[in-house]
CSV table of C-alpha atoms in Angstrom, one decimal:
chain,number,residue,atom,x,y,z
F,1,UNK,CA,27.2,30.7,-12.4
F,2,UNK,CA,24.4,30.4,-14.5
F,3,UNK,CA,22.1,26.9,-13.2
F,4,UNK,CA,22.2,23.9,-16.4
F,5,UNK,CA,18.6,23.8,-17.9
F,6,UNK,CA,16.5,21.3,-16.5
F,7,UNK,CA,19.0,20.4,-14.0
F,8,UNK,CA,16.5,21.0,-10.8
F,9,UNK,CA,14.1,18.4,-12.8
F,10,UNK,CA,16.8,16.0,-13.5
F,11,UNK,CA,17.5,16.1,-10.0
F,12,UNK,CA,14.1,15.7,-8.4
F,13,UNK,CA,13.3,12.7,-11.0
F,14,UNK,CA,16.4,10.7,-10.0
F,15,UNK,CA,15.1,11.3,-5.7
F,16,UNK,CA,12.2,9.3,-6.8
F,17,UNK,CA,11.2,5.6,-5.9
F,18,UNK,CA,12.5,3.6,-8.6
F,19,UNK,CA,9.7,1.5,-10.6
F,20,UNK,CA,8.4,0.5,-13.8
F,21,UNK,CA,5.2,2.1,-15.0
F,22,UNK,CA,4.6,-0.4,-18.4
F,23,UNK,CA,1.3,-2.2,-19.5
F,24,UNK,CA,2.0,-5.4,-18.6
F,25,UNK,CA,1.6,-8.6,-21.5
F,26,UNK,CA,-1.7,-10.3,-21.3
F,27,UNK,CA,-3.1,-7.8,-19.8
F,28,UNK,CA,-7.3,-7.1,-21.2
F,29,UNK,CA,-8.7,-3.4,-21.1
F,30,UNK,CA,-11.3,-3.4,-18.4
F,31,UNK,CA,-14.9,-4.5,-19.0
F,32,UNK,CA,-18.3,-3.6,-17.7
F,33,UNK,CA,-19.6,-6.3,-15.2
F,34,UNK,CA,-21.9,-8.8,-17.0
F,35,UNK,CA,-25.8,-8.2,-17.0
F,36,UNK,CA,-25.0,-4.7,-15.4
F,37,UNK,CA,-25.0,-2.3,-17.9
F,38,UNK,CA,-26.4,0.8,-16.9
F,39,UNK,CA,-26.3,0.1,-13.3
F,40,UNK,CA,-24.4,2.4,-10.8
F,41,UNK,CA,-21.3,1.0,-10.9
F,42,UNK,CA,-19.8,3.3,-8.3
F,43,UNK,CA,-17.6,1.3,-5.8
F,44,UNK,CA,-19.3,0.1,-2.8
F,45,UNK,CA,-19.2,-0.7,0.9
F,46,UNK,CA,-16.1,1.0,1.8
F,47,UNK,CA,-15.0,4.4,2.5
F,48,UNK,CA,-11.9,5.9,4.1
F,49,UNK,CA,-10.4,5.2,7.4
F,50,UNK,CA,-10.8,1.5,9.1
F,51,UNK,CA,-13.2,-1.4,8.5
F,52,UNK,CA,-16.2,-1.8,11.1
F,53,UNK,CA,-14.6,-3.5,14.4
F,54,UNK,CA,-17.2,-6.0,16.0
F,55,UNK,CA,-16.2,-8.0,19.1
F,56,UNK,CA,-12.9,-9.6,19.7
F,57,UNK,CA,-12.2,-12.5,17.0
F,58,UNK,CA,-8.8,-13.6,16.8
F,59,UNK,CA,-8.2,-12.5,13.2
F,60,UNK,CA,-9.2,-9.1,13.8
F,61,UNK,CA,-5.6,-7.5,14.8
F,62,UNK,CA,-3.1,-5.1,13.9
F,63,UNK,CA,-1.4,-5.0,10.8
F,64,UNK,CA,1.2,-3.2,12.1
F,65,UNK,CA,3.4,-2.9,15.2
F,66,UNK,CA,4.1,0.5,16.9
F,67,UNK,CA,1.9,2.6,15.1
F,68,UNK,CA,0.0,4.4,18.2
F,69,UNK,CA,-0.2,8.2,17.8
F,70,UNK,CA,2.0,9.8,20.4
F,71,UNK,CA,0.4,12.6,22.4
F,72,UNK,CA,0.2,15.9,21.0
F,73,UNK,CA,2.2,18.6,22.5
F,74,UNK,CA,4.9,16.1,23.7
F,75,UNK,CA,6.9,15.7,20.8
F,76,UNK,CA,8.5,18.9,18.4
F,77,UNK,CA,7.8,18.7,14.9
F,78,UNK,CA,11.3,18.4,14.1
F,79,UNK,CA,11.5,15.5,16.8
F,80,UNK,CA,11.7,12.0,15.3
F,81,UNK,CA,8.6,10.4,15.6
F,82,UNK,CA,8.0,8.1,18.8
F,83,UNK,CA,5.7,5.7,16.7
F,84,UNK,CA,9.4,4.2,15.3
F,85,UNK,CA,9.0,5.0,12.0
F,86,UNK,CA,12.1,6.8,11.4
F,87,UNK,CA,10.4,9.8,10.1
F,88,UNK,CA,9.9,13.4,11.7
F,89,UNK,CA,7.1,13.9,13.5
F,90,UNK,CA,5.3,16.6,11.1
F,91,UNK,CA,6.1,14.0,8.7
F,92,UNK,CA,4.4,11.2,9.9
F,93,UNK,CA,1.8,11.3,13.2
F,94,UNK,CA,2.0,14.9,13.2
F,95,UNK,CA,1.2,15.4,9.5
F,96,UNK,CA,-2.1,16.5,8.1
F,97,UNK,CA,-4.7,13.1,8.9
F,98,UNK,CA,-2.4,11.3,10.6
F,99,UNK,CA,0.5,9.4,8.9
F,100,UNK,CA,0.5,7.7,5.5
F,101,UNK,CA,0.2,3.5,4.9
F,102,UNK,CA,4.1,2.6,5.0
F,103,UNK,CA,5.3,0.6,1.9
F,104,UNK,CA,5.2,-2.7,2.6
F,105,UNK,CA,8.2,-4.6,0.3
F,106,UNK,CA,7.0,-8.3,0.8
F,107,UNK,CA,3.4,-7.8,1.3
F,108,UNK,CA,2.5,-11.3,0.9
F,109,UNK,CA,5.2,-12.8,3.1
F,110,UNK,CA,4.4,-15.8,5.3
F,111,UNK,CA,1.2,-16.9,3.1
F,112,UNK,CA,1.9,-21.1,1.5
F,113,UNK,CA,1.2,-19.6,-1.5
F,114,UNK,CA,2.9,-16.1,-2.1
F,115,UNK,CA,4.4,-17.4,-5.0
F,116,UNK,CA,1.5,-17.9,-7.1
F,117,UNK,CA,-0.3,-15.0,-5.6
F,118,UNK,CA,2.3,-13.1,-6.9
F,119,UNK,CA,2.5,-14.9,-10.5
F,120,UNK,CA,-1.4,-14.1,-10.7
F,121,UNK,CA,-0.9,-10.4,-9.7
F,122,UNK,CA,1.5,-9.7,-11.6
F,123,UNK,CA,2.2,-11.9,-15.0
F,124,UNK,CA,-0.5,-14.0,-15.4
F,125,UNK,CA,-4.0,-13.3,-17.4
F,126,UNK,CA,-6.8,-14.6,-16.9
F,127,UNK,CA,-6.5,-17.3,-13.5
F,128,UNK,CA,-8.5,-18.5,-10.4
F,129,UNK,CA,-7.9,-20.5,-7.3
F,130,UNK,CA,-10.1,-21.5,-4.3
F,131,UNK,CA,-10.0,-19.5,-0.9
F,132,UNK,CA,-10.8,-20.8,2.5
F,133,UNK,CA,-11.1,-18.2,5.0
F,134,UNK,CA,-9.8,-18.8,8.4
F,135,UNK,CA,-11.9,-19.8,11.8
F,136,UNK,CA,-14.2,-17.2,13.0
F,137,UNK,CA,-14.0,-14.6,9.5
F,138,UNK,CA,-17.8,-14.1,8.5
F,139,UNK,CA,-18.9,-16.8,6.1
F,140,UNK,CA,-16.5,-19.4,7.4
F,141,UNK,CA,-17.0,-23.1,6.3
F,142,UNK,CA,-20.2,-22.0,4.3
F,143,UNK,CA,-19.1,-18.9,1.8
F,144,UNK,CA,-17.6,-19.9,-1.7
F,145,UNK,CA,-14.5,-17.4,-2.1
F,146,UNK,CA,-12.5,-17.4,-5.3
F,147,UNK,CA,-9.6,-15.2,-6.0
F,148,UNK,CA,-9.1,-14.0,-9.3
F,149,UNK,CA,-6.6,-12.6,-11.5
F,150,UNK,CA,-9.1,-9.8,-13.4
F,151,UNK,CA,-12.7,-9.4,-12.6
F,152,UNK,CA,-15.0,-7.0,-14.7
F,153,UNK,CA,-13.9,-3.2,-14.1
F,154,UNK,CA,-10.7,-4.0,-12.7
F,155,UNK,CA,-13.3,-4.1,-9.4
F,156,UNK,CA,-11.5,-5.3,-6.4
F,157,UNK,CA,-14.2,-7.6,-5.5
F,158,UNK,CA,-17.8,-8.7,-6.3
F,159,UNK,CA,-20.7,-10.1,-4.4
F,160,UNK,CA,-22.3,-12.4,-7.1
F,161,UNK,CA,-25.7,-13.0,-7.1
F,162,UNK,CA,-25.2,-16.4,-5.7
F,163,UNK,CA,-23.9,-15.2,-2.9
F,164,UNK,CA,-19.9,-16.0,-3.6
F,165,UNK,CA,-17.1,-13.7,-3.0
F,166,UNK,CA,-14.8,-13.2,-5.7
F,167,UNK,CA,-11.4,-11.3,-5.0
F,168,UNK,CA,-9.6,-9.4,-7.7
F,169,UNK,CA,-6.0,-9.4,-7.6
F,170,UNK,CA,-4.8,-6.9,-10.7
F,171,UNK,CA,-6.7,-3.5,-9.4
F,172,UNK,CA,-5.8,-0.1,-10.1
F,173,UNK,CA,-4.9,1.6,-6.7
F,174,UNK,CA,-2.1,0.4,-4.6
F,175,UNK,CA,-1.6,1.7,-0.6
F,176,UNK,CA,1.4,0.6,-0.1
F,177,UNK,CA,0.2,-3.0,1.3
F,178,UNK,CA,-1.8,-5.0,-1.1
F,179,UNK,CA,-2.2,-7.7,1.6
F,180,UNK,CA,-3.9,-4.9,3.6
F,181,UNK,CA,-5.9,-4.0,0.5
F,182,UNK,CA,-7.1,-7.0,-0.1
F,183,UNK,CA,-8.1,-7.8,3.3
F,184,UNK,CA,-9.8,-4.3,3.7
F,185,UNK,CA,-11.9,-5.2,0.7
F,186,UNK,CA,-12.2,-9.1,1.1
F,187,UNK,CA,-13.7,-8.1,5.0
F,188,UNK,CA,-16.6,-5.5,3.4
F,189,UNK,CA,-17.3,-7.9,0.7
F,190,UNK,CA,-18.0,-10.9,2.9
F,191,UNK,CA,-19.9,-8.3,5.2
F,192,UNK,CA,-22.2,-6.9,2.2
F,193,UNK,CA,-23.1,-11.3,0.9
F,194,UNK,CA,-23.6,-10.9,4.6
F,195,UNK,CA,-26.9,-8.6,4.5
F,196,UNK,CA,-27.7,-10.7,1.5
F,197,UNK,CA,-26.5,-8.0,-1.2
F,198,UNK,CA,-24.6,-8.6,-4.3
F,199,UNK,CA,-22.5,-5.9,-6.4
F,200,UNK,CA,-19.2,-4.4,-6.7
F,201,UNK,CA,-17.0,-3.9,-3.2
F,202,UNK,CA,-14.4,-0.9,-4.0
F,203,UNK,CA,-11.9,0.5,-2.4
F,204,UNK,CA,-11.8,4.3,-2.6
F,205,UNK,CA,-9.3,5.5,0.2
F,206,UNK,CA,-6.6,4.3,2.4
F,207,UNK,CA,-7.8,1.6,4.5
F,208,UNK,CA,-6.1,2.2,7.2
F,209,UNK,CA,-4.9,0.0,10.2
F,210,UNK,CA,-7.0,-3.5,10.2
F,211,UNK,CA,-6.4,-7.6,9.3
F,212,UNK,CA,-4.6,-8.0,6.1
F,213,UNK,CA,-5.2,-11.1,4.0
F,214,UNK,CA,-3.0,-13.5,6.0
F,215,UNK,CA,-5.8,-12.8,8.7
F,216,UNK,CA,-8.5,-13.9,6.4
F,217,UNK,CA,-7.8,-16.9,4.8
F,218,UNK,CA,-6.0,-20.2,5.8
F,219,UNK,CA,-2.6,-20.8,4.9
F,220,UNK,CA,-2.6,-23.2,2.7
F,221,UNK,CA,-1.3,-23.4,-1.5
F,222,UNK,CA,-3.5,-22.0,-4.2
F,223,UNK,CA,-5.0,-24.4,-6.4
F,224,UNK,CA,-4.5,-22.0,-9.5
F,225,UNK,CA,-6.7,-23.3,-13.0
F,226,UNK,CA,-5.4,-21.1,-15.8
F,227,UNK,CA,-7.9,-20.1,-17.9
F,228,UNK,CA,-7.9,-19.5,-21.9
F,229,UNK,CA,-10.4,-17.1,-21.9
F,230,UNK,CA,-12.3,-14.6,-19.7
F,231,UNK,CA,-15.4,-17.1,-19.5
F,232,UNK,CA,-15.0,-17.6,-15.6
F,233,UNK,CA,-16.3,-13.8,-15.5
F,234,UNK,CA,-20.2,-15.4,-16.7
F,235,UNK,CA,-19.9,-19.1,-15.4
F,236,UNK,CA,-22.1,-17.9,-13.2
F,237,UNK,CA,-24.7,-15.9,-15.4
F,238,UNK,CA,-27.3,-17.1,-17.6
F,239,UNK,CA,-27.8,-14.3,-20.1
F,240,UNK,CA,-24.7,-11.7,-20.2
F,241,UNK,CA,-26.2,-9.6,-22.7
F,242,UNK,CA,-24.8,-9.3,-26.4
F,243,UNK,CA,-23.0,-5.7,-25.6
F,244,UNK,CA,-20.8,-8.0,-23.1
F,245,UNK,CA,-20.2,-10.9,-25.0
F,246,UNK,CA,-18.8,-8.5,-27.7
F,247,UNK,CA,-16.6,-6.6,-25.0
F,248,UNK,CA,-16.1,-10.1,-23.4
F,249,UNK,CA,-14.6,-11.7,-26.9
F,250,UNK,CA,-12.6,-8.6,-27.6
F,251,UNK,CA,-11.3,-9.1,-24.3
F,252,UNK,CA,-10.4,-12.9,-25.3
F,253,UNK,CA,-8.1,-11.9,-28.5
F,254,UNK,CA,-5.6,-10.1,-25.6
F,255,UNK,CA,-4.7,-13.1,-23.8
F,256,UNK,CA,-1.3,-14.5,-24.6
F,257,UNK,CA,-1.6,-18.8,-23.6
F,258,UNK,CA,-0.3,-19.5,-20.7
F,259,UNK,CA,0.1,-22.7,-18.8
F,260,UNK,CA,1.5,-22.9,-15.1
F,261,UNK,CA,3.9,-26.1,-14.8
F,262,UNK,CA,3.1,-29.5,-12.5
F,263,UNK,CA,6.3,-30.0,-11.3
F,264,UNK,CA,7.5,-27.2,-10.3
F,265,UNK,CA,5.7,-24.2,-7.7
F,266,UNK,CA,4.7,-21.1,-9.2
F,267,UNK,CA,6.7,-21.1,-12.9
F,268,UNK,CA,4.5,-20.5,-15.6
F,269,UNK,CA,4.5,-20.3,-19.5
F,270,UNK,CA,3.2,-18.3,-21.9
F,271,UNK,CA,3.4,-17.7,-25.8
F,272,UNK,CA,4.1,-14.1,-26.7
F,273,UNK,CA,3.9,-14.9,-30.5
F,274,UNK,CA,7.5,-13.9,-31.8
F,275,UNK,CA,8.8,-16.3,-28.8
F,276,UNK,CA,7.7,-17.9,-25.9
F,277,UNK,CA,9.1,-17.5,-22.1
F,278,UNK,CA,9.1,-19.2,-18.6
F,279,UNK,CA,8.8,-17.2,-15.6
F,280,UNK,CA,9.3,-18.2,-12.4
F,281,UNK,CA,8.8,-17.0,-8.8
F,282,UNK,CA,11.1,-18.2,-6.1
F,283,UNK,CA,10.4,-17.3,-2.3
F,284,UNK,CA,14.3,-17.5,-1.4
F,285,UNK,CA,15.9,-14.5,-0.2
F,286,UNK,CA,17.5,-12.2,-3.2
F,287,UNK,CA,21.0,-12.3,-2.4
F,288,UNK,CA,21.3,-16.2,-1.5
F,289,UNK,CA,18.8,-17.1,-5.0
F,290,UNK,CA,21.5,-14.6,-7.1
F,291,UNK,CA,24.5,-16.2,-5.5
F,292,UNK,CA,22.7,-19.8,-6.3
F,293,UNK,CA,21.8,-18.5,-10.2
F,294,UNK,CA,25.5,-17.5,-10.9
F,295,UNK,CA,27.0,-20.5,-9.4
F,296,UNK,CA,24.8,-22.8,-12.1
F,297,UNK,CA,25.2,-19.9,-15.0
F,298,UNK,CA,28.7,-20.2,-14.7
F,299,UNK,CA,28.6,-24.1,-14.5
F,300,UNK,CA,26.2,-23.7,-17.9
F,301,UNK,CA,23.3,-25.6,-15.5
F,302,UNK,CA,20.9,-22.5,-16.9
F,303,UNK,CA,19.8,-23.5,-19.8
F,304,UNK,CA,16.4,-25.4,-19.7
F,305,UNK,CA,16.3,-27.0,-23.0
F,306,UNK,CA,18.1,-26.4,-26.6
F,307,UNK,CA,18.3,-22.6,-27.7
F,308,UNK,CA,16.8,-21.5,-24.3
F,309,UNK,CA,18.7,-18.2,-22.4
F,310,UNK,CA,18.0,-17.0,-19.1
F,311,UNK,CA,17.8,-13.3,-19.6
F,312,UNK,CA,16.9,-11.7,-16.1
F,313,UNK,CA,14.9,-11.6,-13.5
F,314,UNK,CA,11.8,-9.5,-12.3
F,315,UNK,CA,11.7,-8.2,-8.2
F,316,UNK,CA,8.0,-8.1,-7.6
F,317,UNK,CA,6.4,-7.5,-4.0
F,318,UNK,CA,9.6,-8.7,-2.1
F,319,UNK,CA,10.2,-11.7,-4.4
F,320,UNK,CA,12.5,-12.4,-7.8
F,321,UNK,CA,11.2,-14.2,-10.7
F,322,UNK,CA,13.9,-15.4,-12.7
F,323,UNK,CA,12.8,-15.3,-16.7
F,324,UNK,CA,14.0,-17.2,-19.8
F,325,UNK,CA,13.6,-16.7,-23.2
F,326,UNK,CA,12.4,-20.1,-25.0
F,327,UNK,CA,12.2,-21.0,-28.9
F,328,UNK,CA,8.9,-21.1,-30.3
F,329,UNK,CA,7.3,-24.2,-30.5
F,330,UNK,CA,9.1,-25.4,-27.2
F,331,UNK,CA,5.8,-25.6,-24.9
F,332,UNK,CA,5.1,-26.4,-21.7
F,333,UNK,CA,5.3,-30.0,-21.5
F,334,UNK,CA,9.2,-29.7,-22.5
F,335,UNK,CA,9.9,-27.7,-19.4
F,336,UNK,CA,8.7,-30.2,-16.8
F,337,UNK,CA,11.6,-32.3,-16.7
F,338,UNK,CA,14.0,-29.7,-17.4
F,339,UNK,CA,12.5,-27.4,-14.4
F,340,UNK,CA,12.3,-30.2,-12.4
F,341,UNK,CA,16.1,-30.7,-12.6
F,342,UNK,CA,16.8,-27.4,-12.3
F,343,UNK,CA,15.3,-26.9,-9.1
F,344,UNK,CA,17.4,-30.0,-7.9
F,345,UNK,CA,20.2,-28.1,-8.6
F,346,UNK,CA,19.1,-24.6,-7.5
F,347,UNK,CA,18.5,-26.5,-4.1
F,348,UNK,CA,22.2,-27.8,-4.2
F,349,UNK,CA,23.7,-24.8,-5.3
F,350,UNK,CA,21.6,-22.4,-2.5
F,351,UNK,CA,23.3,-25.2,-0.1
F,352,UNK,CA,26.5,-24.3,-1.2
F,353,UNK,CA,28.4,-22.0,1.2
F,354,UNK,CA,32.2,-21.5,-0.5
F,355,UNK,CA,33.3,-18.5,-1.8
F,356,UNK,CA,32.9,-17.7,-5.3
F,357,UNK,CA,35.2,-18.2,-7.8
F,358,UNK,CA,36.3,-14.9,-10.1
F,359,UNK,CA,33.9,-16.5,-13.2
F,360,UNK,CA,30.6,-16.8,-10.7
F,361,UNK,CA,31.5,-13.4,-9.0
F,362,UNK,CA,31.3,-12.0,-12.8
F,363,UNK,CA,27.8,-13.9,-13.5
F,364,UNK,CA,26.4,-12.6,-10.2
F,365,UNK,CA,27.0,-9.0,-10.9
F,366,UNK,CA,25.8,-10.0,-14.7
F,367,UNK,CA,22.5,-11.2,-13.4
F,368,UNK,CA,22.5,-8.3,-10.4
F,369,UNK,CA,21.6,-5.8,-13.6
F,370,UNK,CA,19.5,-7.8,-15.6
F,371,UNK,CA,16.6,-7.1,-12.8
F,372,UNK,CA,14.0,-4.9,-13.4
F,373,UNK,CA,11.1,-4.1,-10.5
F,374,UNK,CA,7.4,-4.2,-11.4
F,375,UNK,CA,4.6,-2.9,-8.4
């Protein structure tokens, strides 16, 4: 019998890792770094396989457990591989350099504020917060560290000429464990301020095994300012040069305002022009937060304020971030109360252990495909 056209395609497309590939909203076109034009602007002080190992500090371990290359010649091809990974050894140890970075799902996990870090990732434009790094990282308790949503060039990090470390957060390579990207990158920038040199920090290659950024910094919650502009990117600069600030206030038009709530952890909202949304990030596992949400949309507890609709939820990097759709002209300020209430009763309702009656067991597969994942 003669094979369906494109059915092979179809086929291989539907094997893939599902995901999203969309330009997210708010989101500027990436900008030369301020009073660098025409510099090399090649990334910088890292290169493929591990970061630089010196001494024995505490924060210098492992990212990951059982990941020692077995012994060649003991162990078939065909054999599962003895690192635990559940792949074949050619597939994994006994592949072609070694085996790949696995995909980390909740890559932020255990850090106070993973739900902001994952906000400023992910939905948020233009944002900063403080960063202390941890007892005995280089530059501890003297180095100013700032993570940021977008730097200049989409560059991972910078070494400013002041000597600060600033950490981008919304880059353009992922290896499967942003925490261990960041912390590859966050280690050879506070290395090059260091040896007294400013610049872009890239990250060209796989970083390989080494601390992630829960080793880095201390766990504690972001203090996240959202910005209205891209200003932050020259606070620091006294003459960015008229080519930027043209780039700079093109860069300005494509933010959508966005205002992260007091009352609440990590909900922010923004004005998309034809409406206006709140979207929220919740660190509670995904099958106890859906149960919770159809509980209080059957009991009509969902809706934050007049003409509001909860209309989904995004997964990113482990978490959901449940999203409503708001009238214009609703603002932040009106949500404060209303999310403050609503979290009350999210708390209740995540409390509540009984089985689910026929109406919530019809919201919860309702809300179970209205998801859509972003990474």
């Amino acid at each position: 019998m003669r094979a369906h056209p494109g059915l092979a395609r179809r086929l291989v497309e539907r094997t893939r890792h599902p995901r999203v590939d969309r330009q997210l909203p708010g989101r500027p076109r990436v900008l030369p770094e301020p009073g660098r034009q025409g510099r090399d602007l090649r990334p910088a002080g890292i290169h493929a396989g591990a970061p630089r190992r010196v001494g024995s500090a505490p924060w210098r371990k492992k990212s990951r457990k059982n990941q020692s290359a077995p012994v060649e010649g003991e162990v078939g091809p065909r054999q599962p591989c003895p690192c635990g990974s559940g792949k074949r050894y050619k597939a994994c140890h006994g592949a072609a350099g070694g085996a790949a970075t696995p995909f980390v799902a909740r890559p932020f996990e255990g850090l106070a504020g993973e739900c902001d870090l994952i906000a400023l990732r992910e939905l948020v434009p233009a944002a900063t917060a403080p960063l202390t790094l941890a007892e005995g990282v280089p530059g501890a308790g003297s180095r100013v560290v700032r993570l940021n949503t977008l730097l200049p060039v989409a560059a991972p990090a910078m070494v400013r000429d002041s000597g600060e470390v600033w950490l981008g957060l919304q880059v353009q390579h992922n290896y499967g464990d942003p925490a261990r990207d960041l912390g590859a990158v966050l280690l050879a920038a506070l290395e090059q301020a260091e040896r007294g040199e400013s610049g872009i920090v890239g990250l060209t290659s796989d970083p390989g095994e080494g601390p992630r950024l829960q080793d880095l910094v201390a766990n504690t919650e972001l203090d996240v300012t959202v910005h209205d502009t891209f200003e932050f990117w020259v606070s620091d600069v006294a003459d960015a040069g008229e080519d930027f600030a043209a780039a700079l206030s093109q860069a300005n038009d494509t933010i959508r305002p966005t205002a992260r709530l007091e009352g609440v952890e990590a909900a922010y909202w923004t004005n998309v022009g034809t409406k206006e949304h709140l979207r929220w990030v919740m660190p509670h596992d995904e099958d106890a937060l859906l149960t919770a949400l159809a509980r209080l949309h059957a009991a009509g507890k969902d809706v934050l304020v007049e003409g509001a609709r909860f209309v989904g939820m995004f997964r990113a990097h482990g978490l959901l971030t449940p999203v409503w759709d708001l009238p214009v002209g609703t603002g932040a300020a009106a949500l404060e109360e209303p999310a403050k209430k609503f979290a009350a009763d999210l708390k209740t309702a995540l409390a509540d252990d009984s089985d689910l009656t026929q109406e919530e067991r019809s919201a919860r597969a309702g809300l179970a495909n209205r998801q859509v994942t972003i990474r």
